[in-house]
PDB file of C-alpha atoms in Angstrom:
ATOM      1  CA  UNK Y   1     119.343 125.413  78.990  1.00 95.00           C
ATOM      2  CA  UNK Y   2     119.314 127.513  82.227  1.00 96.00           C
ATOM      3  CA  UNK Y   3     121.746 125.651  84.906  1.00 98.00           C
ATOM      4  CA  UNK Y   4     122.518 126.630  88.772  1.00 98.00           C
ATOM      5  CA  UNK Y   5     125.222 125.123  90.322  1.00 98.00           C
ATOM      6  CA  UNK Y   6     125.915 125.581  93.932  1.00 98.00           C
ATOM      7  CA  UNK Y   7     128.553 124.899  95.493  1.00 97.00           C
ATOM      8  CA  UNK Y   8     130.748 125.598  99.432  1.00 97.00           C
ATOM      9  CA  UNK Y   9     128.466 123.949 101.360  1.00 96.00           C
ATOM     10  CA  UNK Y  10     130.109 121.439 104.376  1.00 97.00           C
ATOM     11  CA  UNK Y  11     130.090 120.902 108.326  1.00 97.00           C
ATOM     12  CA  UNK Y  12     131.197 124.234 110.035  1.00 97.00           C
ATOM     13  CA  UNK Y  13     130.720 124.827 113.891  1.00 97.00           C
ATOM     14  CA  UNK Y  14     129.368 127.264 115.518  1.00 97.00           C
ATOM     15  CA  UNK Y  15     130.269 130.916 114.846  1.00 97.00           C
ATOM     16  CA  UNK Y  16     131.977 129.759 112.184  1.00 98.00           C
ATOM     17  CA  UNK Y  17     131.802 131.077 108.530  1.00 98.00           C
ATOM     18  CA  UNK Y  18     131.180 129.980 105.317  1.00 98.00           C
ATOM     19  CA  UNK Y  19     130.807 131.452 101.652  1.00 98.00           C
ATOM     20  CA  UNK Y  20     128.514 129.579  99.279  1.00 98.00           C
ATOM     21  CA  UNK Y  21     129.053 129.906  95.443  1.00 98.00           C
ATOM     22  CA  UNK Y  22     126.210 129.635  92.455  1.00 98.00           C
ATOM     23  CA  UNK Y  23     127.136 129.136  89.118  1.00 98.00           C
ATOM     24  CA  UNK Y  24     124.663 130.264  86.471  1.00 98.00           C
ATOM     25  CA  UNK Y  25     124.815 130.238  82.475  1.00 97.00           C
ATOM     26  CA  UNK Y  26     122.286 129.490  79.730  1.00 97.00           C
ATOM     27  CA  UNK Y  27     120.927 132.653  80.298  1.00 97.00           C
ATOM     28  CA  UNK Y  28     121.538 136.622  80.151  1.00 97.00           C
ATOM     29  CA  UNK Y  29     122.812 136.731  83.768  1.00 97.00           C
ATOM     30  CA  UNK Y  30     122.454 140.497  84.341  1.00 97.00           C
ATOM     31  CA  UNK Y  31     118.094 140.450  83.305  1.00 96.00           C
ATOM     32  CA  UNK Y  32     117.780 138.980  86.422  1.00 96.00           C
ATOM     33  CA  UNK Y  33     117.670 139.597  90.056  1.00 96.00           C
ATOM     34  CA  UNK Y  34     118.942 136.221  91.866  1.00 97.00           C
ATOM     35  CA  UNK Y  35     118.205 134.491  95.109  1.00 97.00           C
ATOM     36  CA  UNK Y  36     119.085 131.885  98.024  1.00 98.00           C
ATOM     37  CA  UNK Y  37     116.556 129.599  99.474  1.00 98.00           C
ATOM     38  CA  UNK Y  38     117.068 127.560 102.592  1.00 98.00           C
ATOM     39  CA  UNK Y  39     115.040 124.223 103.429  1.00 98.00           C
ATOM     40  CA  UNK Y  40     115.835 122.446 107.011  1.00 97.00           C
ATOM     41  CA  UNK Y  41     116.096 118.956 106.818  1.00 96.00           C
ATOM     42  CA  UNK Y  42     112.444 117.625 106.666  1.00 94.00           C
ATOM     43  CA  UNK Y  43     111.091 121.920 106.930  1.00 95.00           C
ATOM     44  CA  UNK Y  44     109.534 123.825 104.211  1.00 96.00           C
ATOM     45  CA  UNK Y  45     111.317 127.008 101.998  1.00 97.00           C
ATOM     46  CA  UNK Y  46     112.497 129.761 103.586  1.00 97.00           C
ATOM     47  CA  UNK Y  47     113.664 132.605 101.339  1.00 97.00           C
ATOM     48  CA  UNK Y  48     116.955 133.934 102.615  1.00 98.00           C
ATOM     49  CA  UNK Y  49     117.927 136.816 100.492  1.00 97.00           C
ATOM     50  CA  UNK Y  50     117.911 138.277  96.928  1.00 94.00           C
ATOM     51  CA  UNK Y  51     120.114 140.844  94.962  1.00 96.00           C
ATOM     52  CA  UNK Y  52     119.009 143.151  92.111  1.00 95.00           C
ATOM     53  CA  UNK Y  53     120.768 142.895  88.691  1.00 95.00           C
ATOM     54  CA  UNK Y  54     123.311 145.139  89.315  1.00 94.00           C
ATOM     55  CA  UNK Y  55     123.715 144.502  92.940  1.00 94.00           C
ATOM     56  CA  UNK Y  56     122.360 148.030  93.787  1.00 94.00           C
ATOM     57  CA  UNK Y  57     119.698 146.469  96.079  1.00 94.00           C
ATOM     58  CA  UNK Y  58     119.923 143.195  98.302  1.00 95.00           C
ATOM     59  CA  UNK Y  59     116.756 141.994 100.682  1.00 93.00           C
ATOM     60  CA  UNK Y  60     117.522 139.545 103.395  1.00 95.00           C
ATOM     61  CA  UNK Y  61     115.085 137.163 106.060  1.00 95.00           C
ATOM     62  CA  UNK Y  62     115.033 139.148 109.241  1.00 94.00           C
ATOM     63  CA  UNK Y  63     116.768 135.857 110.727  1.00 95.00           C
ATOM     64  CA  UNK Y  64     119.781 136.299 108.853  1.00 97.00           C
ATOM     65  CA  UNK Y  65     120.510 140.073 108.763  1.00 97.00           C
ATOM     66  CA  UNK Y  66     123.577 141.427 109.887  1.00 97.00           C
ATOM     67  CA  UNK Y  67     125.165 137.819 109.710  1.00 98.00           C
ATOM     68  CA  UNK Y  68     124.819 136.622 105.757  1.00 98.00           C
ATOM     69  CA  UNK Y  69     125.817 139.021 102.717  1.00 98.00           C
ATOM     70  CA  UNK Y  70     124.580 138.342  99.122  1.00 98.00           C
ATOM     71  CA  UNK Y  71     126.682 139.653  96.329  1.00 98.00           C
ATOM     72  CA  UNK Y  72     127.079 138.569  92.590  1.00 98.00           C
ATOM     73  CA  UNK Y  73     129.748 139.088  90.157  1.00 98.00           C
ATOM     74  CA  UNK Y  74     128.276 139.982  86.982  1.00 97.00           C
ATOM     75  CA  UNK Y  75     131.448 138.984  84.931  1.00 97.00           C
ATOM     76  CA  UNK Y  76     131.895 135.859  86.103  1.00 98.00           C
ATOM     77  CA  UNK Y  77     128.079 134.640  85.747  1.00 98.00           C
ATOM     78  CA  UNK Y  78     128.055 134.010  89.809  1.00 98.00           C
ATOM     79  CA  UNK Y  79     126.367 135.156  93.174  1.00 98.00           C
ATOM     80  CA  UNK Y  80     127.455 134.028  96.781  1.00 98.00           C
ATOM     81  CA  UNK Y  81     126.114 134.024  99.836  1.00 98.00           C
ATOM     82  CA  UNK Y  82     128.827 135.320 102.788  1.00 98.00           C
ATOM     83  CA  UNK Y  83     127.424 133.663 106.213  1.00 98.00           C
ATOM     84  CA  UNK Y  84     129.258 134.596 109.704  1.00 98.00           C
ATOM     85  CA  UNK Y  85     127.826 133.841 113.033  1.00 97.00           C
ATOM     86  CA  UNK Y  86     126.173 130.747 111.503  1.00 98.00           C
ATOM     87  CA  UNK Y  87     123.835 128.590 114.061  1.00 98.00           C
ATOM     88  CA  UNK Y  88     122.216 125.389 114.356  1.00 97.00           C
ATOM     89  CA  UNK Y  89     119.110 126.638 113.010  1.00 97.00           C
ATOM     90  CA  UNK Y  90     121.011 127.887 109.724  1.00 98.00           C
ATOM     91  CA  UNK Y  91     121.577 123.913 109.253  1.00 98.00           C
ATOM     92  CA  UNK Y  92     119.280 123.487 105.774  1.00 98.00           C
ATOM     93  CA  UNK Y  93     119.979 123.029 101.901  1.00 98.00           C
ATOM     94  CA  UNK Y  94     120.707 125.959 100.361  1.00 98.00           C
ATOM     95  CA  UNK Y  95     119.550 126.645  96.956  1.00 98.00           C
ATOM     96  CA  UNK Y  96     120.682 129.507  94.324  1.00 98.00           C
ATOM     97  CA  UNK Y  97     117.649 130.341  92.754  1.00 98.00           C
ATOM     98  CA  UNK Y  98     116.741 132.867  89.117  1.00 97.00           C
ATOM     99  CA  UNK Y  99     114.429 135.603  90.720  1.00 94.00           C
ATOM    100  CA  UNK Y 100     112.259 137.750  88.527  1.00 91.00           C
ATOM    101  CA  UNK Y 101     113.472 139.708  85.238  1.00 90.00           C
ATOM    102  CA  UNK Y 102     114.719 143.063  85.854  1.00 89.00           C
ATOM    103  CA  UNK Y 103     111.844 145.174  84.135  1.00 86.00           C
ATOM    104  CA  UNK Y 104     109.075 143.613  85.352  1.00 83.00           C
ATOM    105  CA  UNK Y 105     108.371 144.643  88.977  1.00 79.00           C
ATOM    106  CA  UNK Y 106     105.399 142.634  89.650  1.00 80.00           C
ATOM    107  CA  UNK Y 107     106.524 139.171  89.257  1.00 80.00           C
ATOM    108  CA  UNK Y 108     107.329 137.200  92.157  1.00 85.00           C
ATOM    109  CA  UNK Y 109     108.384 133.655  91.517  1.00 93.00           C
ATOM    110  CA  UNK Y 110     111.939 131.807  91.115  1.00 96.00           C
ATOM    111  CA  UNK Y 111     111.737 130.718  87.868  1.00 95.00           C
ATOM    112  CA  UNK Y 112     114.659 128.296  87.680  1.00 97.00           C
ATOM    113  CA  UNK Y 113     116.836 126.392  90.887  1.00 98.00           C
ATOM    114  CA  UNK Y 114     119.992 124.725  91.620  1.00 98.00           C
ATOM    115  CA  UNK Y 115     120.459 121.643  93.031  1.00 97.00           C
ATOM    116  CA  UNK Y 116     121.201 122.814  96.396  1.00 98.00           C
ATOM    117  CA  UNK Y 117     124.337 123.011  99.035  1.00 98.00           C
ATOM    118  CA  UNK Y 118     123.962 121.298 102.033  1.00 98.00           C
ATOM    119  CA  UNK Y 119     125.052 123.585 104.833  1.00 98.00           C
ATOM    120  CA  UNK Y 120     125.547 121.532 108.558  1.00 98.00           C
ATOM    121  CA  UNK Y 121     126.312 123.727 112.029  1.00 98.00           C
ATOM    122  CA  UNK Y 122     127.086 121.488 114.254  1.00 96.00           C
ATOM    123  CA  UNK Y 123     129.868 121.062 116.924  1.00 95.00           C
TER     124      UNK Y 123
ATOM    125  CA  UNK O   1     105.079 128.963 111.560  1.00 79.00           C
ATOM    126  CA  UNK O   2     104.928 130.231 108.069  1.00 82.00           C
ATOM    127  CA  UNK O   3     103.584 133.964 106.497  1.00 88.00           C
ATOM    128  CA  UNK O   4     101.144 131.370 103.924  1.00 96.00           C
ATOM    129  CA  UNK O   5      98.959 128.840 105.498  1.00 97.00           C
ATOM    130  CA  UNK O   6      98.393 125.467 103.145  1.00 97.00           C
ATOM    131  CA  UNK O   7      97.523 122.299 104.638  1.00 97.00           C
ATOM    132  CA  UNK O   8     100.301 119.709 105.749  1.00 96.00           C
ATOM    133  CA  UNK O   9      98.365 117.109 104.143  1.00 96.00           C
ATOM    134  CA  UNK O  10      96.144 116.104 100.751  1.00 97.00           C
ATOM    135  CA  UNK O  11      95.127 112.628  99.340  1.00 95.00           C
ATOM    136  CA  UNK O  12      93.277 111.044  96.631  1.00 95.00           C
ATOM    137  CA  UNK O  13      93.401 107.894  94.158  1.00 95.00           C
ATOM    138  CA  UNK O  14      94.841 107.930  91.179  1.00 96.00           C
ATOM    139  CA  UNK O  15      92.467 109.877  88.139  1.00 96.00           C
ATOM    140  CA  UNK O  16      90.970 112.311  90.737  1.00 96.00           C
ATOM    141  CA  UNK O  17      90.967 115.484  91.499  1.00 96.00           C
ATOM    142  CA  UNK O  18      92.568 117.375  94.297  1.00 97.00           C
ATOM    143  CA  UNK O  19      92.420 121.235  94.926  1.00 97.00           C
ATOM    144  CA  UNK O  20      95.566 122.816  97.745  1.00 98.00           C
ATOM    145  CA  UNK O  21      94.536 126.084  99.476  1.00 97.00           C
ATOM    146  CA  UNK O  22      97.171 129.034 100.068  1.00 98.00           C
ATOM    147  CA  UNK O  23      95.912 131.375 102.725  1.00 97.00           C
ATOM    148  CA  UNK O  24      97.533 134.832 103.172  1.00 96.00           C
ATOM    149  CA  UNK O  25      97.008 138.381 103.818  1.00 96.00           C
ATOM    150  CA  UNK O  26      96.779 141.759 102.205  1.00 95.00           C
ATOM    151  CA  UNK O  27     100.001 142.078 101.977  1.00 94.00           C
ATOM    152  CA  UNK O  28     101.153 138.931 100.726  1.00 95.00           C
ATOM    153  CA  UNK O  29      99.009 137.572  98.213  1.00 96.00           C
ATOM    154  CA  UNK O  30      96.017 140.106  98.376  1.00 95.00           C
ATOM    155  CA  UNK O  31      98.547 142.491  96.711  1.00 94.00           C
ATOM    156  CA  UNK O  32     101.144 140.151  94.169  1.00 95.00           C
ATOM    157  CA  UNK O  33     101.183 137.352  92.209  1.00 96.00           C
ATOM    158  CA  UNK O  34     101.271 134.047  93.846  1.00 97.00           C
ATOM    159  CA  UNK O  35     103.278 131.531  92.568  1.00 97.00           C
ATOM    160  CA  UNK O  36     102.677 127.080  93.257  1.00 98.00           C
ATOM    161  CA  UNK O  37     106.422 125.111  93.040  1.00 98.00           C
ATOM    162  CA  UNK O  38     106.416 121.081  92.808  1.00 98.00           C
ATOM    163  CA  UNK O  39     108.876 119.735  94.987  1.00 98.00           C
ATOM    164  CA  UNK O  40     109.116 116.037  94.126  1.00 97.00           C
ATOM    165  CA  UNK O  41     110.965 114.170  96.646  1.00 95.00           C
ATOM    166  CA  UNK O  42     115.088 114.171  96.915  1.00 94.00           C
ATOM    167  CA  UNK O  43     114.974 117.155  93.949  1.00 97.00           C
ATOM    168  CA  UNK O  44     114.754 120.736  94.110  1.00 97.00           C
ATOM    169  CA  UNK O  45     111.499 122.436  93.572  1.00 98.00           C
ATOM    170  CA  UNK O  46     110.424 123.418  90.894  1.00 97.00           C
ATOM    171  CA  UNK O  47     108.087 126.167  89.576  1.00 97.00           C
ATOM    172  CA  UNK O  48     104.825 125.341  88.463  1.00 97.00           C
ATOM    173  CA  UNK O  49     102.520 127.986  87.916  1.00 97.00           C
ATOM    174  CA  UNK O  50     103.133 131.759  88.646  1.00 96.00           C
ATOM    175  CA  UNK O  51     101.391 134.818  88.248  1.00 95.00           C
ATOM    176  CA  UNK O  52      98.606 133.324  90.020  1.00 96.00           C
ATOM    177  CA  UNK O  53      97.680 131.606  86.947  1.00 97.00           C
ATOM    178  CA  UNK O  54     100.410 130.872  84.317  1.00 96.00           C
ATOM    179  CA  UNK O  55     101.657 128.036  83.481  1.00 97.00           C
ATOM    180  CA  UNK O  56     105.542 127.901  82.134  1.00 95.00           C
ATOM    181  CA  UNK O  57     106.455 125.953  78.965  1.00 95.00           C
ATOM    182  CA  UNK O  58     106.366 122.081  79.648  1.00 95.00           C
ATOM    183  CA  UNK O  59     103.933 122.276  82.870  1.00 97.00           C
ATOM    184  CA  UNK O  60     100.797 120.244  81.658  1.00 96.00           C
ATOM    185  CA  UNK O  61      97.154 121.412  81.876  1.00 95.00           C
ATOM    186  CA  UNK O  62      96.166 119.220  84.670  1.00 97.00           C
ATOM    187  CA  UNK O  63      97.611 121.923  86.851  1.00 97.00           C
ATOM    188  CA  UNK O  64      95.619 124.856  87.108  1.00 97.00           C
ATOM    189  CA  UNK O  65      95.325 127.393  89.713  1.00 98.00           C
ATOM    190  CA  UNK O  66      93.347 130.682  90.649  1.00 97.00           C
ATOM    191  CA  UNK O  67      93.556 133.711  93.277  1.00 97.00           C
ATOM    192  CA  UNK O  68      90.761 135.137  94.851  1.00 96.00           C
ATOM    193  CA  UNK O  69      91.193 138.234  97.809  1.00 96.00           C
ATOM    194  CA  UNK O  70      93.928 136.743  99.877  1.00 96.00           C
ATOM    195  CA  UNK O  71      93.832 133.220  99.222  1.00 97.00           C
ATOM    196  CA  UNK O  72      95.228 130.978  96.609  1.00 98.00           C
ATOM    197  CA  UNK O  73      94.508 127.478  95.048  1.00 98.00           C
ATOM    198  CA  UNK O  74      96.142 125.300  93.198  1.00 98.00           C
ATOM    199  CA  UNK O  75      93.835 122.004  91.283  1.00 98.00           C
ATOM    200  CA  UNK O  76      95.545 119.011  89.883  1.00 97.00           C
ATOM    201  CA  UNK O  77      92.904 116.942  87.798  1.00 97.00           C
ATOM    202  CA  UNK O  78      93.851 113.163  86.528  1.00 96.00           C
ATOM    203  CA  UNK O  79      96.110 112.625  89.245  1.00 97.00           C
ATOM    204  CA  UNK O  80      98.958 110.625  88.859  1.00 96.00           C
ATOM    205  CA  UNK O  81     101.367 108.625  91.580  1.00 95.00           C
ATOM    206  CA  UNK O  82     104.208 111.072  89.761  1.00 95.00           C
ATOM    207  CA  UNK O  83     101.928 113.705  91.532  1.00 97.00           C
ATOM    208  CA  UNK O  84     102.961 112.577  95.097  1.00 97.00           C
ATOM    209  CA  UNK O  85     105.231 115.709  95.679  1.00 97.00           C
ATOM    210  CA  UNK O  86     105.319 118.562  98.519  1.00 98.00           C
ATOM    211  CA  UNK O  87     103.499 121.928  96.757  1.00 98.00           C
ATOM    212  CA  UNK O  88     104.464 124.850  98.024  1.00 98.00           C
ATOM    213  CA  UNK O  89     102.510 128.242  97.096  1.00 98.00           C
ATOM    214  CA  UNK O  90     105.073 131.594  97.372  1.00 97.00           C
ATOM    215  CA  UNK O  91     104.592 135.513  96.567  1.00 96.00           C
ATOM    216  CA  UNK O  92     106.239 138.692  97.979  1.00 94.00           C
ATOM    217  CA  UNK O  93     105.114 140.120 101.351  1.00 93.00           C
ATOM    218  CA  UNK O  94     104.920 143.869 101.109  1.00 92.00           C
ATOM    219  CA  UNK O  95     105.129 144.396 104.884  1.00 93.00           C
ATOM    220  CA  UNK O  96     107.929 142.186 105.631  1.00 91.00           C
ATOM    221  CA  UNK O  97     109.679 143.273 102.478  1.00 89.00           C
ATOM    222  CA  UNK O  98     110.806 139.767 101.523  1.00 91.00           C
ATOM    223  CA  UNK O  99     109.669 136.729  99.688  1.00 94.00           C
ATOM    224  CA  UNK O 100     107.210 134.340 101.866  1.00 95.00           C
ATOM    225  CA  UNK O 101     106.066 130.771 101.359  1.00 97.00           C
ATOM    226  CA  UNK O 102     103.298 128.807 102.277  1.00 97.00           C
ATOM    227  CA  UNK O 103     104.267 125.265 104.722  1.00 96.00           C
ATOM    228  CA  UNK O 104     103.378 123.034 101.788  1.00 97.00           C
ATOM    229  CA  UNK O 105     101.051 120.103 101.405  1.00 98.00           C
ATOM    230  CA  UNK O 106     102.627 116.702 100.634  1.00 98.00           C
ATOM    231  CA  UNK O 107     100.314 115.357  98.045  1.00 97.00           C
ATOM    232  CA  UNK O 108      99.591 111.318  98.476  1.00 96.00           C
ATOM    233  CA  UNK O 109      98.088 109.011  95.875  1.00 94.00           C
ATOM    234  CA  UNK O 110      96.615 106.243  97.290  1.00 90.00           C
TER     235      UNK O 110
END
């Protein structure tokens, strides 16, 4: 059974910094690239950022560049999500999310999700 | 304002049928696979259909959906008050080099 557990999410102010953690097992960890989705309390999704399967290549929202890093660690089954600068507007669940396999290009959905962190910026 | 336009809104009684549009461009879904997630309220979402059409293990065949040019729809037939959910309809946007989604449309049995 696939599982993603997030976890680091909490109440930071802001500029302040915090590093969220995804747990994954029940499948082969390194077939997939990997994801974080953001929802604002009552918003839609918003995509935040995805890494490869080797971490070679990393995407990130516009919004968000320059301020969060994704990374994974392949041994240990787990990516995180490094935010600095944060800002009101980065208040939103954050979900760890199984992004497409890593030989087939075309596909574009998240096939599994996590439960979601609950990141608040607030002073 | 999101890349995919759906509407905020869709309603029906219980056994019909309702169809949710996903409205994009060339570069979003015109060019990849669109994919519909259920989000049912308090959970995460969860993925319903992708590659425009498939349908993963366990979905049931009330939920169908289709892609034509640069729009998207997803039908639900024999509704059900389990149904009442937020759909949201997602692909990759090969201008903006990211992953997109639509608003979503909060489904409501009546």
């Amino acid at each position: 059974e696939v599982q993603l557990v997030e976890s680091g999410g909490g109440l930071v102010q802001p500029g302040g910094s915090l590093r969220l953690s995804c747990a994954a097992s029940g499948f082969t960890f390194t077939n997939y690239w990997m994801a974080w989705v953001r929802q604002a309390p009552g918003k839609g999704l918003e995509w935040v950022a995805d890494i490869k399967e080797d971490g070679g290549q990393k995407y990130y929202l516009d919004s968000v560049k320059g301020r969060f890093t994704i990374s994974r660690d392949n041994a240990k089954n787990s990516i995180y999500l490094q935010m600095n600068g944060l800002r009101a507007e980065d208040t939103a669940v954050y979900y760890c999310a199984r992004d497409r396999p890593a030989d087939i290009e075309s596909a574009t959905h998240f096939g599994y999700w996590g439960q979601g962190t609950l990141v608040t910026v607030s002073s | 304002q999101s890349v995919l336009t759906q509407p905020p809104s869709v309603s029906a009684a219980p056994g019909q049928r309702v169809t949710l549009s996903c409205s994009g461009s060339s570069s979003s879904i015109g060019n990849n696979y669109v994919a519909w997630y259920q989000q049912l309220p308090g959970t995460a979402p969860k993925l319903l259909i992708y590659d425009n059409t498939k349908r993963p293990s366990g979905i049931p065949d009330r939920f169908s959906a289709s892609k034509s040019g640069t729009s998207a729809t997803l039908d639900i037939t024999g509704l059900q008050t389990g149904d009442e959910a937020d759909y949201y309809c997602g692909t990759w946007d090969s201008s903006l080099l990211g992953r997109v989604f639509g608003g979503g449309t909060k489904v409501t049995v009546l």
